[in-house]
Short mmCIF file of C-alpha atoms and ligand atoms in Angstrom, two decimals:
data_model
loop_
_atom_site.label_atom_id
_atom_site.label_comp_id
_atom_site.label_asym_id
_atom_site.label_seq_id
_atom_site.Cartn_x
_atom_site.Cartn_y
_atom_site.Cartn_z
CA UNK A 1 5.56 -18.61 -16.65
CA UNK A 2 6.04 -15.65 -14.42
CA UNK A 3 4.26 -13.86 -11.63
CA UNK A 4 1.10 -11.95 -12.54
CA UNK A 5 -0.10 -8.96 -10.52
CA UNK A 6 -3.68 -7.74 -10.70
CA UNK A 7 -3.24 -4.09 -9.96
CA UNK A 8 -4.75 -0.68 -10.47
CA UNK A 9 -2.42 2.27 -11.00
CA UNK A 10 -3.65 4.58 -8.20
CA UNK A 11 -4.74 1.94 -5.69
CA UNK A 12 -2.43 1.85 -2.70
CA UNK A 13 -2.59 -1.84 -1.72
CA UNK A 14 -1.28 -3.01 -5.13
CA UNK A 15 1.20 -0.12 -5.01
CA UNK A 16 2.68 -1.72 -1.84
CA UNK A 17 3.15 -4.99 -3.67
CA UNK A 18 4.68 -3.30 -6.73
CA UNK A 19 7.28 -1.75 -4.43
CA UNK A 20 8.02 -5.14 -2.87
CA UNK A 21 8.37 -6.80 -6.28
CA UNK A 22 10.66 -4.02 -7.49
CA UNK A 23 12.80 -4.16 -4.34
CA UNK A 24 13.23 -7.90 -4.89
CA UNK A 25 14.03 -7.34 -8.56
CA UNK A 26 11.19 -9.61 -9.70
CA UNK A 27 9.60 -9.31 -13.13
CA UNK A 28 5.85 -9.79 -13.39
CA UNK A 29 2.99 -9.51 -15.83
CA UNK A 30 0.64 -6.59 -15.07
CA UNK A 31 -3.11 -7.01 -15.35
CA UNK A 32 -5.06 -3.82 -14.87
CA UNK A 33 -8.30 -3.79 -12.90
CA UNK A 34 -10.15 -0.50 -13.32
CA UNK A 35 -11.06 0.21 -9.70
CA UNK A 36 -12.33 3.69 -10.62
CA UNK A 37 -15.02 1.90 -12.66
CA UNK A 38 -15.56 -0.76 -9.95
CA UNK A 39 -14.26 -3.48 -12.30
CA UNK A 40 -13.01 -5.33 -9.21
CA UNK A 41 -16.65 -6.28 -8.51
CA UNK A 42 -17.24 -7.88 -11.92
CA UNK A 43 -17.62 -11.68 -11.98
CA UNK A 44 -14.42 -12.24 -13.97
CA UNK A 45 -12.31 -10.58 -11.27
CA UNK A 46 -14.31 -12.12 -8.42
CA UNK A 47 -13.31 -15.47 -9.90
CA UNK A 48 -9.68 -14.42 -9.33
CA UNK A 49 -10.23 -12.75 -5.96
CA UNK A 50 -13.53 -13.54 -4.19
CA UNK A 51 -13.08 -10.48 -1.93
CA UNK A 52 -13.24 -8.21 -5.00
CA UNK A 53 -10.22 -6.19 -3.91
CA UNK A 54 -6.86 -5.57 -5.56
CA UNK A 55 -4.12 -6.77 -5.44
CA UNK A 56 -3.99 -10.43 -6.38
CA UNK A 57 -0.66 -12.08 -7.16
CA UNK A 58 -0.87 -15.20 -9.30
CA UNK A 59 2.07 -17.53 -8.86
CA UNK A 60 3.71 -19.41 -11.75
CA UNK A 61 1.89 -22.59 -10.70
CA UNK A 62 -1.48 -20.79 -10.85
CA UNK A 63 -2.05 -20.38 -7.12
CA UNK A 64 -3.45 -16.99 -6.18
CA UNK A 65 -2.42 -14.80 -3.25
CA UNK A 66 -4.52 -11.91 -1.95
CA UNK A 67 -4.03 -9.30 0.78
CA UNK A 68 -1.03 -7.06 0.17
CA UNK A 69 0.64 -7.72 3.54
CA UNK A 70 0.42 -11.49 3.08
CA UNK A 71 1.84 -11.09 -0.42
CA UNK A 72 4.72 -8.95 0.84
CA UNK A 73 5.54 -11.49 3.57
CA UNK A 74 5.40 -14.28 0.96
CA UNK A 75 7.79 -12.31 -1.24
CA UNK A 76 10.16 -11.84 1.67
CA UNK A 77 10.06 -15.52 2.62
CA UNK A 78 10.57 -16.78 -0.92
CA UNK A 79 13.09 -14.11 -2.00
CA UNK A 80 14.92 -13.14 1.20
CA UNK A 81 17.35 -10.60 -0.30
CA UNK A 82 17.07 -7.74 0.22
CA UNK A 83 14.97 -8.29 3.35
CA UNK A 84 11.77 -6.36 4.01
CA UNK A 85 11.88 -7.30 7.70
CA UNK A 86 14.84 -6.98 10.09
CA UNK A 87 16.50 -10.08 11.54
CA UNK A 88 15.83 -9.36 15.21
CA UNK A 89 12.37 -10.60 16.37
CA UNK A 90 11.67 -7.46 18.38
CA UNK A 91 12.62 -5.24 15.45
CA UNK A 92 10.40 -7.38 13.20
CA UNK A 93 7.49 -6.81 15.57
CA UNK A 94 8.13 -3.06 15.52
CA UNK A 95 8.22 -3.01 11.70
CA UNK A 96 5.00 -5.02 11.54
CA UNK A 97 3.38 -2.71 14.08
CA UNK A 98 4.41 0.41 12.15
CA UNK A 99 3.15 -1.15 8.92
CA UNK A 100 -0.07 -2.11 10.68
CA UNK A 101 -0.80 1.51 11.60
CA UNK A 102 -1.24 2.06 7.87
CA UNK A 103 -2.45 -1.30 6.59
CA UNK A 104 -4.83 -2.08 9.49
CA UNK A 105 -5.83 1.30 10.91
CA UNK A 106 -5.59 4.02 8.23
CA UNK A 107 -6.24 2.35 4.90
CA UNK A 108 -9.27 0.13 5.66
CA UNK A 109 -11.50 2.99 6.83
CA UNK A 110 -10.60 5.08 3.77
CA UNK A 111 -11.08 2.38 1.17
CA UNK A 112 -13.29 2.98 -1.86
CA UNK A 113 -16.15 0.80 -0.71
CA UNK A 114 -16.15 2.49 2.75
CA UNK A 115 -16.21 5.96 1.15
CA UNK A 116 -19.05 4.83 -1.10
CA UNK A 117 -20.89 3.54 1.98
CA UNK A 118 -20.53 6.71 4.04
CA UNK A 119 -21.59 8.80 1.05
CA UNK A 120 -24.64 6.55 0.64
CA UNK A 121 -25.44 7.48 4.26
CA UNK A 122 -25.41 11.21 3.44
CA UNK A 123 -21.79 12.31 3.74
CA UNK A 124 -20.98 14.69 0.87
CA UNK A 125 -17.75 14.91 -1.14
CA UNK A 126 -16.14 17.45 1.23
CA UNK A 127 -17.14 15.34 4.18
CA UNK A 128 -15.55 12.28 2.59
CA UNK A 129 -12.30 14.20 2.15
CA UNK A 130 -12.37 15.40 5.75
CA UNK A 131 -13.03 11.81 6.84
CA UNK A 132 -9.91 10.56 5.05
CA UNK A 133 -7.76 13.44 6.30
CA UNK A 134 -8.86 12.70 9.85
CA UNK A 135 -7.87 9.01 9.81
CA UNK A 136 -4.64 9.66 7.95
CA UNK A 137 -3.72 12.37 10.43
CA UNK A 138 -4.44 10.06 13.37
CA UNK A 139 -2.21 7.39 11.87
CA UNK A 140 0.57 9.81 10.96
CA UNK A 141 0.48 11.20 14.54
CA UNK A 142 1.12 7.65 15.75
CA UNK A 143 3.85 6.96 13.19
CA UNK A 144 5.82 10.19 13.60
CA UNK A 145 7.44 9.32 16.99
CA UNK A 146 8.05 5.74 15.86
CA UNK A 147 9.87 6.90 12.72
CA UNK A 148 11.77 9.51 14.75
CA UNK A 149 12.87 6.71 17.12
CA UNK A 150 13.60 3.91 14.67
CA UNK A 151 14.30 5.60 11.31
CA UNK A 152 17.82 6.11 10.05
CA UNK A 153 17.09 7.45 6.58
CA UNK A 154 14.15 5.11 5.94
CA UNK A 155 11.11 4.70 8.18
CA UNK A 156 12.81 1.89 10.09
CA UNK A 157 16.58 1.69 9.93
CA UNK A 158 18.79 2.51 6.97
CA UNK A 159 17.18 0.36 4.26
CA UNK A 160 13.67 0.06 2.82
CA UNK A 161 11.37 -2.19 4.83
CA UNK A 162 7.75 -3.25 4.93
CA UNK A 163 6.96 0.11 6.54
CA UNK A 164 8.16 2.04 3.49
CA UNK A 165 6.15 -0.28 1.21
CA UNK A 166 3.04 0.93 3.10
CA UNK A 167 4.06 4.49 3.83
CA UNK A 168 4.82 5.72 0.32
CA UNK A 169 1.45 4.60 -1.11
CA UNK A 170 -0.28 6.13 1.92
CA UNK A 171 1.54 9.41 1.24
CA UNK A 172 0.24 9.24 -2.33
CA UNK A 173 -3.29 8.93 -0.94
CA UNK A 174 -2.63 11.84 1.42
CA UNK A 175 -1.71 14.06 -1.54
CA UNK A 176 -4.93 13.06 -3.27
CA UNK A 177 -6.90 14.57 -0.37
CA UNK A 178 -4.62 17.61 -0.01
CA UNK A 179 -3.16 16.51 3.30
CA UNK A 180 0.31 18.06 3.49
CA UNK A 181 3.00 16.52 5.68
CA UNK A 182 4.59 19.52 7.46
CA UNK A 183 3.19 18.35 10.79
CA UNK A 184 5.15 15.09 10.51
CA UNK A 185 8.79 15.96 9.66
CA UNK A 186 10.32 12.53 10.37
CA UNK A 187 7.60 10.83 8.35
CA UNK A 188 8.00 13.33 5.47
CA UNK A 189 11.78 12.81 5.44
CA UNK A 190 11.42 9.02 5.31
CA UNK A 191 8.93 9.31 2.44
CA UNK A 192 11.29 11.61 0.56
CA UNK A 193 14.17 9.14 0.96
CA UNK A 194 12.11 6.17 -0.17
CA UNK A 195 10.64 7.98 -3.16
CA UNK A 196 14.13 8.57 -4.55
CA UNK A 197 14.89 4.82 -4.52
CA UNK A 198 14.68 3.22 -8.00
CA UNK A 199 12.28 0.48 -6.85
CA UNK A 200 9.88 3.08 -5.49
CA UNK A 201 10.17 5.08 -8.71
CA UNK A 202 9.37 1.98 -10.80
CA UNK A 203 6.30 1.27 -8.63
CA UNK A 204 4.91 4.78 -8.82
CA UNK A 205 1.33 5.12 -10.11
CA UNK A 206 2.33 7.32 -13.04
CA UNK A 207 4.82 4.67 -14.19
CA UNK A 208 2.19 1.95 -14.54
CA UNK A 209 0.78 0.78 -17.89
CA UNK A 210 -2.78 1.76 -16.91
CA UNK A 211 -1.85 5.27 -15.68
CA UNK A 212 -3.98 8.02 -17.17
N1 GSH B 301 -6.42 -5.34 3.09
C1 GSH B 301 -6.40 -5.40 1.66
C2 GSH B 301 -7.03 -4.17 1.08
C3 GSH B 301 -7.20 -4.26 -0.40
C4 GSH B 301 -7.98 -3.09 -0.89
O1 GSH B 301 -8.79 -2.51 -0.14
N2 GSH B 301 -7.76 -2.69 -2.14
C5 GSH B 301 -8.46 -1.55 -2.65
C6 GSH B 301 -7.57 -0.73 -3.53
S1 GSH B 301 -6.28 0.00 -2.58
C7 GSH B 301 -9.66 -2.02 -3.44
O2 GSH B 301 -9.58 -2.98 -4.17
N3 GSH B 301 -10.79 -1.30 -3.29
C8 GSH B 301 -11.95 -1.61 -4.02
C9 GSH B 301 -13.22 -1.36 -3.25
O3 GSH B 301 -13.16 -0.81 -2.16
O4 GSH B 301 -14.24 -1.74 -3.77
C10 GSH B 301 -4.94 -5.52 1.16
O5 GSH B 301 -4.05 -5.09 1.86
O6 GSH B 301 -4.73 -6.10 0.08
#
């Protein structure tokens, strides 16, 4: 038995985990959940993940892990090389903080169910795009000086870390709402570097079996 990832090609939280799996060189079975059709809310997927969100990683012994950041930390603890977190505790805190700007402060307010909720309260399609651009811009404003300070090729240091696992999928989301990155040169450079890495190429949405 192997690892099984419940994923959806364009969804950024599973994209983070695909990057982590590829960086660790781990093979996995891919199960597609059609988030665009809200298949994550169907009873069969709720039985896998009661929160009705992707990703879920099913371990060879059948245990299920949810929440992309918990999954990435599990991957790093069980397969330490190459590391997703630096060795120094202070550096680790910085990497977690930079990742948290995306995973805790940008992504949750732009998630599908949130967009559906604000549109149900009268926000139109253009308003929903402006909403996403606003929160992404806020987060990128916060990340830019941190990447300028800590990045040496990648977002933190000279090798891919947890930050890049979050940043590249977030950049994919930014493109989907026409948010260009000229205002954030350090961030754009780190994204460019990571996107050329083979693990990030393998994890790309258009390289997934359910891409369309
Ligand atoms: N904090 C969760 C977020 C998971 C999440 O929001 N996944 C999105 C796709 S990126 C989803 O399943 N959205 C479905 C919905 O909003 O109904 C994680 O990091 O895994």
